[in-house]
mmCIF file of C-alpha atoms in Angstrom:
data_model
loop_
_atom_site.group_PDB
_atom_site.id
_atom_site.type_symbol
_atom_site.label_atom_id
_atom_site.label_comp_id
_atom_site.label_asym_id
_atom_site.label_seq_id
_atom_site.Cartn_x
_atom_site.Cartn_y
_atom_site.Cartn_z
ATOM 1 C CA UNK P 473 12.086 76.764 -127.686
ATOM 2 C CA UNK P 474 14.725 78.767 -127.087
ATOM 3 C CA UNK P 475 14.807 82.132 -124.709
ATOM 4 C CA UNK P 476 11.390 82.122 -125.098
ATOM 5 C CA UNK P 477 10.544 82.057 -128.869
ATOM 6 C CA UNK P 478 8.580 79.281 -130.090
ATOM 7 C CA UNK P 479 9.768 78.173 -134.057
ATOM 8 C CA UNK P 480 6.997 78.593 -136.080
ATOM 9 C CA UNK P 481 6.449 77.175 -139.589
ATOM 10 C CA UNK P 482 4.800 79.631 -141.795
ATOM 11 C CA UNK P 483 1.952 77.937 -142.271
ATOM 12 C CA UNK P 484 1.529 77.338 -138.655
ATOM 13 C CA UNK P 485 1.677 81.005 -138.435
ATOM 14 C CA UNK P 486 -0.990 81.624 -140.844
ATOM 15 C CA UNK P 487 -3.325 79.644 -139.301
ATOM 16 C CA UNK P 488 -3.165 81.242 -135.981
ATOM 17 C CA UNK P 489 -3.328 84.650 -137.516
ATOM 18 C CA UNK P 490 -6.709 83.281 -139.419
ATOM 19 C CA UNK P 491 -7.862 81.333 -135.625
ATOM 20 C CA UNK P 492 -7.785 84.367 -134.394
ATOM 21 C CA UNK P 493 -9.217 86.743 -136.767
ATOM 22 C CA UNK P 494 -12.237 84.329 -137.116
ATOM 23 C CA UNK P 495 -12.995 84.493 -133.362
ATOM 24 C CA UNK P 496 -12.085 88.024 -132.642
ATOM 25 C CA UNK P 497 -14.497 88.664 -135.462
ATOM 26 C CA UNK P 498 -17.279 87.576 -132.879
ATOM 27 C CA UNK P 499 -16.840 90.571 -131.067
ATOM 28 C CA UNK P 500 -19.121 90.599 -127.973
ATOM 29 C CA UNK P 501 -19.809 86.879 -128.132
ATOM 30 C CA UNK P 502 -16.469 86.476 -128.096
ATOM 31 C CA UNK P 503 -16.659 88.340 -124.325
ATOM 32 C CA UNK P 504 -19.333 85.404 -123.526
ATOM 33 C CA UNK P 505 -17.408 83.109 -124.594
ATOM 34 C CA UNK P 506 -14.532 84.771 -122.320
ATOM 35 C CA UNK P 507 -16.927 84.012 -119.532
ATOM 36 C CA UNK P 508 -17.842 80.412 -120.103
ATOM 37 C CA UNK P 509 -14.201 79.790 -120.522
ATOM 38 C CA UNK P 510 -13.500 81.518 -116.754
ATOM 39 C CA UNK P 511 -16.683 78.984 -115.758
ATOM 40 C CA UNK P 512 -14.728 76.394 -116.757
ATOM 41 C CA UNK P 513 -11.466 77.699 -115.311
ATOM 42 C CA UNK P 514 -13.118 78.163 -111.690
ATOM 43 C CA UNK P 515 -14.866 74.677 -111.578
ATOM 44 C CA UNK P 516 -11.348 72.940 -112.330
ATOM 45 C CA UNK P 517 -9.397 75.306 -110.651
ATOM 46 C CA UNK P 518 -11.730 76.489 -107.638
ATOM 47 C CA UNK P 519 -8.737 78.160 -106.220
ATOM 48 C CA UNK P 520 -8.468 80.832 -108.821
ATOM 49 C CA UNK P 521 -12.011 82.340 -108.120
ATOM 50 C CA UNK P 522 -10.364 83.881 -105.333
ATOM 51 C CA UNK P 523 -7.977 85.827 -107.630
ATOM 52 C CA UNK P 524 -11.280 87.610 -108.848
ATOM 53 C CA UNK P 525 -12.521 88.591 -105.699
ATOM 54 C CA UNK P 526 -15.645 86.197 -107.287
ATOM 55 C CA UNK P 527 -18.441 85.894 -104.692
ATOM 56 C CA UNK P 528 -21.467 83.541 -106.024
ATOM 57 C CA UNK P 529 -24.354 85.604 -104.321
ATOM 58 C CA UNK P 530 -22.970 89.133 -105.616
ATOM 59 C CA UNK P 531 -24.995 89.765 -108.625
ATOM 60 C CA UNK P 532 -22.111 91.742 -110.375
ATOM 61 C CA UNK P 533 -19.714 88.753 -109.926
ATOM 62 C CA UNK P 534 -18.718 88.864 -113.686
ATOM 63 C CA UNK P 535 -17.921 92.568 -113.672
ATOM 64 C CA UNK P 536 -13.821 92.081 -112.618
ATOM 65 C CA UNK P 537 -13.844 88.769 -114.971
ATOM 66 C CA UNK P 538 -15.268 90.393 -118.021
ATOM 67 C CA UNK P 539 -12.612 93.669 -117.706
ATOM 68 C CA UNK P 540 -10.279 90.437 -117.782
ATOM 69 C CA UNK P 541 -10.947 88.837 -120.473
ATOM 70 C CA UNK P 542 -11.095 92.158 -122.552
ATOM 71 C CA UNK P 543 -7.410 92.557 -121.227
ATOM 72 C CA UNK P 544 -6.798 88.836 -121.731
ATOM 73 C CA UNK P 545 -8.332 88.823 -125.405
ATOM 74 C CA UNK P 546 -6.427 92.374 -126.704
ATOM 75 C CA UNK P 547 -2.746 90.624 -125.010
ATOM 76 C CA UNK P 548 -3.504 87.872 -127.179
ATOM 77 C CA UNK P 549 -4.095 89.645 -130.154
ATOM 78 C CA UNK P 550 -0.602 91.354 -129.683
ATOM 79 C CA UNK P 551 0.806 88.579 -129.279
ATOM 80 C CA UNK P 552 -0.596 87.026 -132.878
ATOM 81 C CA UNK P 553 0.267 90.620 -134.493
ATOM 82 C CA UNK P 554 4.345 89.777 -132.883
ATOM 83 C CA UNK P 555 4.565 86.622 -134.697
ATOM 84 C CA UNK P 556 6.855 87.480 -136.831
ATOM 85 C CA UNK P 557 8.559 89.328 -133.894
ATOM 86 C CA UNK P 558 8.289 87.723 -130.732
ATOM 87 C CA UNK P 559 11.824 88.541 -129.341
ATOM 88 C CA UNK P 560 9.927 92.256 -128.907
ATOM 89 C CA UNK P 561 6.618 90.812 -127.389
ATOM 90 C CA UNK P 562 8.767 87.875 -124.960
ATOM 91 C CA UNK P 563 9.360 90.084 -122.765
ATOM 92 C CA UNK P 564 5.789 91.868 -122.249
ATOM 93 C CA UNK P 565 4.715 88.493 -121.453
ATOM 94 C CA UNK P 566 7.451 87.450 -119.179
ATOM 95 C CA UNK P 567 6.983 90.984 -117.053
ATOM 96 C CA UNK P 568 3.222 89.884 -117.809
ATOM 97 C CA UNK P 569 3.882 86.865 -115.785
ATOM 98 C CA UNK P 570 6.050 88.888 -112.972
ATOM 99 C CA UNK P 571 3.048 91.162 -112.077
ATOM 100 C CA UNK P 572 0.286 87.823 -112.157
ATOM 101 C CA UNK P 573 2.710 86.290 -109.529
ATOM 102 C CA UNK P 574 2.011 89.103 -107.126
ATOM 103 C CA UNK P 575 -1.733 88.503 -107.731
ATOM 104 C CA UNK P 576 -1.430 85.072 -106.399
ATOM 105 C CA UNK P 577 -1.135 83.188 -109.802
ATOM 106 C CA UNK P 578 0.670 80.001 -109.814
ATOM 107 C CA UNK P 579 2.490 78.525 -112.174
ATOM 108 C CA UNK P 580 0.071 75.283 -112.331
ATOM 109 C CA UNK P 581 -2.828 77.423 -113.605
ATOM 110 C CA UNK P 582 -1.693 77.869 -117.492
ATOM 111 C CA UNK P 583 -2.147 74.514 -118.660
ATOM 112 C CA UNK P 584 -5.640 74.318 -117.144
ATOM 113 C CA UNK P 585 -6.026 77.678 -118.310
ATOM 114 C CA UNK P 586 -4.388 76.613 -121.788
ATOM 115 C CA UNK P 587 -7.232 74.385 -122.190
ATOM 116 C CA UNK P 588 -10.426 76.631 -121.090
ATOM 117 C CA UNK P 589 -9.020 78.753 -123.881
ATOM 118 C CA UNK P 590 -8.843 75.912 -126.247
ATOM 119 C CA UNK P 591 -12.177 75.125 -125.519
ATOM 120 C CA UNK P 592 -13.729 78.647 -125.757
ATOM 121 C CA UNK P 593 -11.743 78.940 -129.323
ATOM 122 C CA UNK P 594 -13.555 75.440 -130.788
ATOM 123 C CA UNK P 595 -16.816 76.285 -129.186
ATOM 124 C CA UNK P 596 -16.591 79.797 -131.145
ATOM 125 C CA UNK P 597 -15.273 78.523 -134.142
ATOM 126 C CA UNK P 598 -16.914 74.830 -134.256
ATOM 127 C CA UNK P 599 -16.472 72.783 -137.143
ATOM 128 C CA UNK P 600 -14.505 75.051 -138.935
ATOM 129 C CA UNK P 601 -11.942 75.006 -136.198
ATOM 130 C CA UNK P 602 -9.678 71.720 -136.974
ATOM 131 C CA UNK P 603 -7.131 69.458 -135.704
ATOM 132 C CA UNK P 604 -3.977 71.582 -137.510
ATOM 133 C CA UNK P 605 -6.189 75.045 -136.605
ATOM 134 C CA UNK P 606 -5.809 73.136 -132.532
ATOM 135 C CA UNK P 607 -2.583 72.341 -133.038
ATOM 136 C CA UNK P 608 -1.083 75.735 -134.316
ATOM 137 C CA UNK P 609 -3.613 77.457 -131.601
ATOM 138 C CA UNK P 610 -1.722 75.749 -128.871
ATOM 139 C CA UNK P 611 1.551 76.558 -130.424
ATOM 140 C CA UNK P 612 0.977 79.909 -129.378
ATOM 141 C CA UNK P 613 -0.244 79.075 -126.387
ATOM 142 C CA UNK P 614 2.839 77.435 -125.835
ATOM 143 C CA UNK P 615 4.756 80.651 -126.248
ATOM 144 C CA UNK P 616 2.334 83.027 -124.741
ATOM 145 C CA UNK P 617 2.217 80.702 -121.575
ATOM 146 C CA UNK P 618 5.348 79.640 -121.437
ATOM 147 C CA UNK P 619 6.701 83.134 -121.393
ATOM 148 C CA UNK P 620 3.689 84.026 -118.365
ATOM 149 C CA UNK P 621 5.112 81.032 -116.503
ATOM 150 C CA UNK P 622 9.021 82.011 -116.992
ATOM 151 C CA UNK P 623 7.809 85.166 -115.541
ATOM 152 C CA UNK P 624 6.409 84.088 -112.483
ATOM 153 C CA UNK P 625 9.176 81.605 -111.680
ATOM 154 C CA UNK P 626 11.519 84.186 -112.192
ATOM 155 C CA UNK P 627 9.799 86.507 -109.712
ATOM 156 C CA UNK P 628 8.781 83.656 -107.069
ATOM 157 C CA UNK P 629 12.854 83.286 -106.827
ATOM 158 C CA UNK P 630 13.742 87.038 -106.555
#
């Protein structure tokens, strides 16, 4: 990796462009699937329920997670369109990252976050979803992450 691009064989590209097309093509399960992944998220990471406002007993708890994940789910898919350019989408991310520092969001939570994602992706996908599918999935995690992270180490140090 080098100033924030992740080399990427083609073929790796092609699967994550076909990943993602087969679970954005769930369309609203793909939102419940958002929202099993943020379960997931807030039982390993308690702390981040906090960055949600997320009370238990308030009955529209879900409401500020579920605008997430529709913001979460349409960055990713720009980021899978800027494959083939991702010295124009780096820095989206990067300022991405600057803005979730001042929310509270440390550095620590991508990988955990990284692998609620994963999980949502396979339980979507299933059997179809396999070990090169993972692998080239979490290649652009890398980058997409990686590039959130730079972003809030940069601004923790300004």
């Amino acid at each position: 990796m080098t100033d924030g691009l992740i080399l990427m064989t083609e073929d790796t590209r092609i699967r994550v462009q076909k990943v993602w097309k087969k679970f954005s093509n769930k369309q609203e399960d793909m939102y419940e699937l958002g929202i099993a992944m943020f379960e997931q998220l807030f039982k390993r990471k308690p702390e981040t329920k906090k960055l949600f406002s997320f009370d238990e007993n308030n009955p529209d708890r879900w409401r500020l997670v579920k605008s997430h994940i529709r913001l979460l789910f349409d960055m990713i898919g720009e980021a899978v369109g800027s494959l083939d350019d991702q010295a124009s989408m780096t820095p989206v991310l990067e300022n991405l990252g600057n803005r979730h520092f001042h929310y509270g969001v440390k550095q620590d939570f991508y990988l955990v976050f990284g692998e609620c994602l994963l999980h949502a992706v396979e339980e979507a996908l299933g059997d179809s979803f396999t070990e090169e599918d993972q692998t080239a999935f979490m290649t652009l995690y890398d980058w997409v992450g990686g590039c959130i992270v730079k972003g809030i180490a940069m601004e923790s140090y300004k």
